[in-house]
Short mmCIF file of C-alpha atoms in Angstrom, two decimals:
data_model
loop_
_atom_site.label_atom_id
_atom_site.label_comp_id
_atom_site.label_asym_id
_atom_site.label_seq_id
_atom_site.Cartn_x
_atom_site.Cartn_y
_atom_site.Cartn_z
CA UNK A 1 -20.73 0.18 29.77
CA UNK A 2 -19.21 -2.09 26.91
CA UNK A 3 -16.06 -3.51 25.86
CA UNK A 4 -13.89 -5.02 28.25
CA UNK A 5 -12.74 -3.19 31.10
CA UNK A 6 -9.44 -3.59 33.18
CA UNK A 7 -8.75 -2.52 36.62
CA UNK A 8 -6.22 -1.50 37.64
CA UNK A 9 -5.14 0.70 34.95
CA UNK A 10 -1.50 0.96 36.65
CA UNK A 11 -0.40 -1.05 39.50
CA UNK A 12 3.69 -1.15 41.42
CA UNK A 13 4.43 -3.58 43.79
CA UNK A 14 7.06 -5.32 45.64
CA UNK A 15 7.96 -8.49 45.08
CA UNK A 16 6.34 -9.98 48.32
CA UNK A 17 2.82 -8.83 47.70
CA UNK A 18 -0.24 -10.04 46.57
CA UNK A 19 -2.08 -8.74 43.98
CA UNK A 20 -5.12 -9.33 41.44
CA UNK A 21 -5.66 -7.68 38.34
CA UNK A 22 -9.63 -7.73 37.10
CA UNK A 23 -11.21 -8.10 33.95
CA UNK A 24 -15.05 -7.74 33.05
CA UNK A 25 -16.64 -8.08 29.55
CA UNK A 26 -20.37 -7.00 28.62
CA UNK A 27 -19.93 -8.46 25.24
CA UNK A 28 -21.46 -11.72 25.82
CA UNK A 29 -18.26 -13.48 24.67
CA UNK A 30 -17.58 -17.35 25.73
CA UNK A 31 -14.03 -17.29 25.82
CA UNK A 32 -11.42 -14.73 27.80
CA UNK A 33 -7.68 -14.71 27.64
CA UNK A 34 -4.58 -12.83 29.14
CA UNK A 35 -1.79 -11.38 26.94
CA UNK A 36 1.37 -10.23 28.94
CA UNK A 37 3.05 -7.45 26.16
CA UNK A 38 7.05 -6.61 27.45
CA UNK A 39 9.11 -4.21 25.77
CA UNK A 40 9.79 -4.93 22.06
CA UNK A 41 8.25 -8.28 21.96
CA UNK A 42 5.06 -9.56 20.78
CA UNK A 43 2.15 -10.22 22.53
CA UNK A 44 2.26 -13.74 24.87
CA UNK A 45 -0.34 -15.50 25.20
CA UNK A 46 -1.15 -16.54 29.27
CA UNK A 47 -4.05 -18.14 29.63
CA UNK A 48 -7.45 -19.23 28.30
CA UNK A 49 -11.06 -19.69 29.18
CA UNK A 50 -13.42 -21.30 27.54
CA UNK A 51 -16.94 -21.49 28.71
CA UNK A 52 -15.35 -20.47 32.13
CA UNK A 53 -13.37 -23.81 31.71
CA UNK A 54 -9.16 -22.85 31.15
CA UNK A 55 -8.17 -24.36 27.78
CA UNK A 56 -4.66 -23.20 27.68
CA UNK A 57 -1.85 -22.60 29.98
CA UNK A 58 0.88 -21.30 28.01
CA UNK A 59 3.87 -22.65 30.43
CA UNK A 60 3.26 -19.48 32.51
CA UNK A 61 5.33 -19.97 36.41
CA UNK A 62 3.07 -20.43 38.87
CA UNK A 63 2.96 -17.14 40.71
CA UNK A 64 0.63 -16.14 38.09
CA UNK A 65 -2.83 -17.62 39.32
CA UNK A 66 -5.73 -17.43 36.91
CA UNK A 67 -9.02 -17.46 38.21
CA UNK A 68 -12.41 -17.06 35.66
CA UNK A 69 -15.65 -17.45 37.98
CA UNK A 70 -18.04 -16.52 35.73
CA UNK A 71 -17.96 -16.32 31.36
CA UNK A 72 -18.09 -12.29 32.09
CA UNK A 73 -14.89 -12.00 34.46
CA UNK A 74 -11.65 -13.23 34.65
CA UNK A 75 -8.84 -12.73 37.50
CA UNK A 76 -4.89 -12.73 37.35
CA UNK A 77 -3.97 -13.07 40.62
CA UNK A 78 -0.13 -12.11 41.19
CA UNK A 79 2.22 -13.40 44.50
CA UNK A 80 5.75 -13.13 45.02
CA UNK A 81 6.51 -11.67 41.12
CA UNK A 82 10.08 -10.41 39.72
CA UNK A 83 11.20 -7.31 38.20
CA UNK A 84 11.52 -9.20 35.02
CA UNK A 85 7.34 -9.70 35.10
CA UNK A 86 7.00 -5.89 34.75
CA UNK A 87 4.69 -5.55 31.26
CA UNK A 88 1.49 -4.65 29.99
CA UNK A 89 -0.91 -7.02 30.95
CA UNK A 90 -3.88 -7.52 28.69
CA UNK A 91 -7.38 -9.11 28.65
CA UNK A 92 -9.28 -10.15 25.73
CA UNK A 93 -12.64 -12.23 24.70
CA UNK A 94 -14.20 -13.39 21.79
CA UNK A 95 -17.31 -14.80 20.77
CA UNK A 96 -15.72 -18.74 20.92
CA UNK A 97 -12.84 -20.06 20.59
CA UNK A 98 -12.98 -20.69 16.69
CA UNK A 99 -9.16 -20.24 14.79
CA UNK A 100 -8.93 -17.14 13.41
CA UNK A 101 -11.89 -15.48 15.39
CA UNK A 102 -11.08 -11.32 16.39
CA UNK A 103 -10.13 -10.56 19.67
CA UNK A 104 -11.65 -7.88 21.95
CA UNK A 105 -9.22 -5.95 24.00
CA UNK A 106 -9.31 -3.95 27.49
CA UNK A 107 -6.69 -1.77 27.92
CA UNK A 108 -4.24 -3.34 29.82
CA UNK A 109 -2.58 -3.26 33.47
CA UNK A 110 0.37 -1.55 33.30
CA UNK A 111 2.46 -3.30 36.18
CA UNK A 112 5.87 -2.25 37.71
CA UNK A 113 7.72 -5.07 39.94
CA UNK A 114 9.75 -3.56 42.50
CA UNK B 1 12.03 -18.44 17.00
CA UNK B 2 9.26 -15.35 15.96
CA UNK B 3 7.16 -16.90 13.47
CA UNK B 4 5.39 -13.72 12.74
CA UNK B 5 7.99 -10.59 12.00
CA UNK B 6 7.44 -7.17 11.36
CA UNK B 7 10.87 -6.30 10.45
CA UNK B 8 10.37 -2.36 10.69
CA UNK B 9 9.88 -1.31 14.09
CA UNK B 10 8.63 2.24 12.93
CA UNK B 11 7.65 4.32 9.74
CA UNK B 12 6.95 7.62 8.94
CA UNK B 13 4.36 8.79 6.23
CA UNK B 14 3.11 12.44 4.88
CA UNK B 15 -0.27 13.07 5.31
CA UNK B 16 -2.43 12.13 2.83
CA UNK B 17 -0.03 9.16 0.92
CA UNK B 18 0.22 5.83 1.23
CA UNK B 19 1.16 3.96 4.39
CA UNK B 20 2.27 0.35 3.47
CA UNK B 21 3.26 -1.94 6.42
CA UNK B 22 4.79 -4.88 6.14
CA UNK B 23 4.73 -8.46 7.79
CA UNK B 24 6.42 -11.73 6.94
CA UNK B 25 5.96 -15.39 8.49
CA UNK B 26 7.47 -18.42 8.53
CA UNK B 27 4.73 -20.77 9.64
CA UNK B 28 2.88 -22.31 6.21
CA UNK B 29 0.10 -23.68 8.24
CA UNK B 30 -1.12 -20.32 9.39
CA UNK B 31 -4.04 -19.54 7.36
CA UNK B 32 -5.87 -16.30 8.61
CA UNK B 33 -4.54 -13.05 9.35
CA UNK B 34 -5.14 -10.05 11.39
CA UNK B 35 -4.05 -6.57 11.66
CA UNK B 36 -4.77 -5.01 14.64
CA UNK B 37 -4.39 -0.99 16.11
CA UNK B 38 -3.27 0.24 18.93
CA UNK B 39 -3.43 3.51 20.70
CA UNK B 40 -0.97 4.70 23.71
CA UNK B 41 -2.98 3.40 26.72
CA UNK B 42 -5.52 1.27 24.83
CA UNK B 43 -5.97 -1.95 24.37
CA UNK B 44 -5.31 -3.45 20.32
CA UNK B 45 -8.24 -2.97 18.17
CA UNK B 46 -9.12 -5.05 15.50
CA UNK B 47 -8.47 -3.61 11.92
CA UNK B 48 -9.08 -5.90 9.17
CA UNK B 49 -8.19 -9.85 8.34
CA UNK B 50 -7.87 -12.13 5.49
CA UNK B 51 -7.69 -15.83 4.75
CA UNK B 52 -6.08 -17.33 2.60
CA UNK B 53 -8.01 -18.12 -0.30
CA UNK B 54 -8.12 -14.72 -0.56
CA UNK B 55 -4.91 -12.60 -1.86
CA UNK B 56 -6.57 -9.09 -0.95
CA UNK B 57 -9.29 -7.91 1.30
CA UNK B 58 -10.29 -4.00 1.48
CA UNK B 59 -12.20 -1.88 4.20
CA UNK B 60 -12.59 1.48 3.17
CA UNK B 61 -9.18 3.17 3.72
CA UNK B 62 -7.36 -0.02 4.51
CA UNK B 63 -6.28 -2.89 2.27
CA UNK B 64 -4.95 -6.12 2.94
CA UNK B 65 -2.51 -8.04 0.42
CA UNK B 66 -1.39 -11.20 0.98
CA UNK B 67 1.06 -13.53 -0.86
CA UNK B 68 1.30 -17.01 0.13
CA UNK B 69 4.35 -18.00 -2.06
CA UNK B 70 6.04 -15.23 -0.28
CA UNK B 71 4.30 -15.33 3.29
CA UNK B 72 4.11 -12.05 3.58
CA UNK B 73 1.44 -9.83 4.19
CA UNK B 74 1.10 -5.66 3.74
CA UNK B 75 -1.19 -3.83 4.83
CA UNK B 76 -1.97 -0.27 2.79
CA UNK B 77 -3.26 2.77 4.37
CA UNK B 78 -4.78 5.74 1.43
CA UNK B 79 -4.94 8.51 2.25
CA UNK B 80 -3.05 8.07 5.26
CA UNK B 81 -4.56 10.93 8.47
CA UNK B 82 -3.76 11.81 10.89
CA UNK B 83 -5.31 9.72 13.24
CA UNK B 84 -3.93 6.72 11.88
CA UNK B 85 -0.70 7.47 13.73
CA UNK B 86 -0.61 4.51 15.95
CA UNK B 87 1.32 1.00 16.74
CA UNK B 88 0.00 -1.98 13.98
CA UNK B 89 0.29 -5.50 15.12
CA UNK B 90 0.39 -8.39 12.37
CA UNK B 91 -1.53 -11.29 13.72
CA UNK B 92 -1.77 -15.00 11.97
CA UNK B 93 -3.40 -18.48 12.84
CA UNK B 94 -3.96 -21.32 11.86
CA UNK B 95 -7.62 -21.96 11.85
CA UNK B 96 -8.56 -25.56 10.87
CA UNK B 97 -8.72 -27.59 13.99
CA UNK B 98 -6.83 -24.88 16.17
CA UNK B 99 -8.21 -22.03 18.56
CA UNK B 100 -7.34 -18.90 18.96
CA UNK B 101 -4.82 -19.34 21.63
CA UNK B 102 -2.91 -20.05 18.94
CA UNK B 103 -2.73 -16.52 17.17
CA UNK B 104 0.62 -15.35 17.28
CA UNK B 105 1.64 -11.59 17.16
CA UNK B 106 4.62 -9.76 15.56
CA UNK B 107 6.22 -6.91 17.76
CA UNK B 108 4.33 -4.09 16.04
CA UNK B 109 5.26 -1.34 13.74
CA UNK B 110 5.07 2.59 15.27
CA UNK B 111 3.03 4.61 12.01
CA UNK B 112 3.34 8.54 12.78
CA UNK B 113 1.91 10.57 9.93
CA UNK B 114 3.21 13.70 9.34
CA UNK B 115 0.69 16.34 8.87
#
């Protein structure tokens, strides 16, 4: 398998659960990120990880919990969301973390907040 | 404040002519620039990029213009197929001394070609 792969593709849950989404890249990338796409607006920028190491937390509340235990797999790990957190959740990598260098997508979690 | 804008949120194009989407910015320290594709349940995929000592970069059917003085970009589709119906994202950064988390995206343009 290559790329980077997202599970789970779609995920619903009440506010007062706990949930993770997964990510796992086989491209031998250092750095991994999550994007959180809503309707109609760009993509927003979560977190980073660099070298397993986050870089960047983009003033995201703290019911979203990061968690990157190895340069191949990064966690979002969700408690007590809103309905207004429903969005496309995406996970990238790239080689480093170098301005300007392409990103490498999965294809999202598609997450409903009831 | 959006400092990457892709002003039409969709466009429609015959098969076989040009597609030409657009994207403006605001930000004059953002030096590289991305286009990226993206497929109903797919991740974005990377398309084609430019810096800016360039004004135009080309990859086959897809072509890149960029115009500083303006700060705006385009990005040209011949022939258009098909298959190129999809949502484009406009991507920029600014690459000396920054990292990636600071690539900002526009809201994406919808292309549908007509066949």
């Amino acid at each position: 398998e290559t790329g980077v792969t997202q599970t789970p593709r779609h995920l619903v849950m009440g506010m007062t659960n706990k949930k993770s989404l997964k990510c796992e890249q086989h491209l031998g990338h250092n750095a991994m990120y999550w994007y959180k796409q809503s309707a109609k607006k760009p993509l927003e920028l979560m977190f980073v990880y660099n070298f397993k190491e986050q870089t960047e937390n983009n003033s995201v509340p703290s019911r979203f919990s990061p968690e990157c235990p190895n340069s191949s797999h990064l966690f979002l790990h969700l408690h007590t969301l809103q309905p207004e957190d429903s969005a496309l959740y995406l996970c990238a990598s790239s080689q480093d973390r170098q301005g300007g260098e392409k990103l490498f997508f999965g294809s999202g979690t598609q997450l409903s907040v009831l | 404040d959006q400092q990457v804008k892709q002003n039409s949120p969709s466009l429609s194009v015959q098969e076989g002519r040009i597609s030409i989407l657009n994207c403006d910015y605001t930000n004059s320290m953002f030096d590289y620039f991305l286009w990226y594709k993206k497929y109903p349940a797919e991740g974005p995929t990377f398309l084609i990029s430019i810096s800016s000592i360039k004004d135009k970069n080309e990859d086959g059917r897809f072509t890149v213009f960029l115009n500083k003085s303006a700060k705006h970009l385009s990005l040209h589709i011949v022939p258009s197929q098909p298959g190129d119906s999809a949502v484009y994202f406009c991507a920029a950064s600014a690459s000396r001394g920054f990292g990636n988390e600071k690539l900002t995206f526009g809201t994406g343009t919808r292309l549908t070609i007509i066949p």
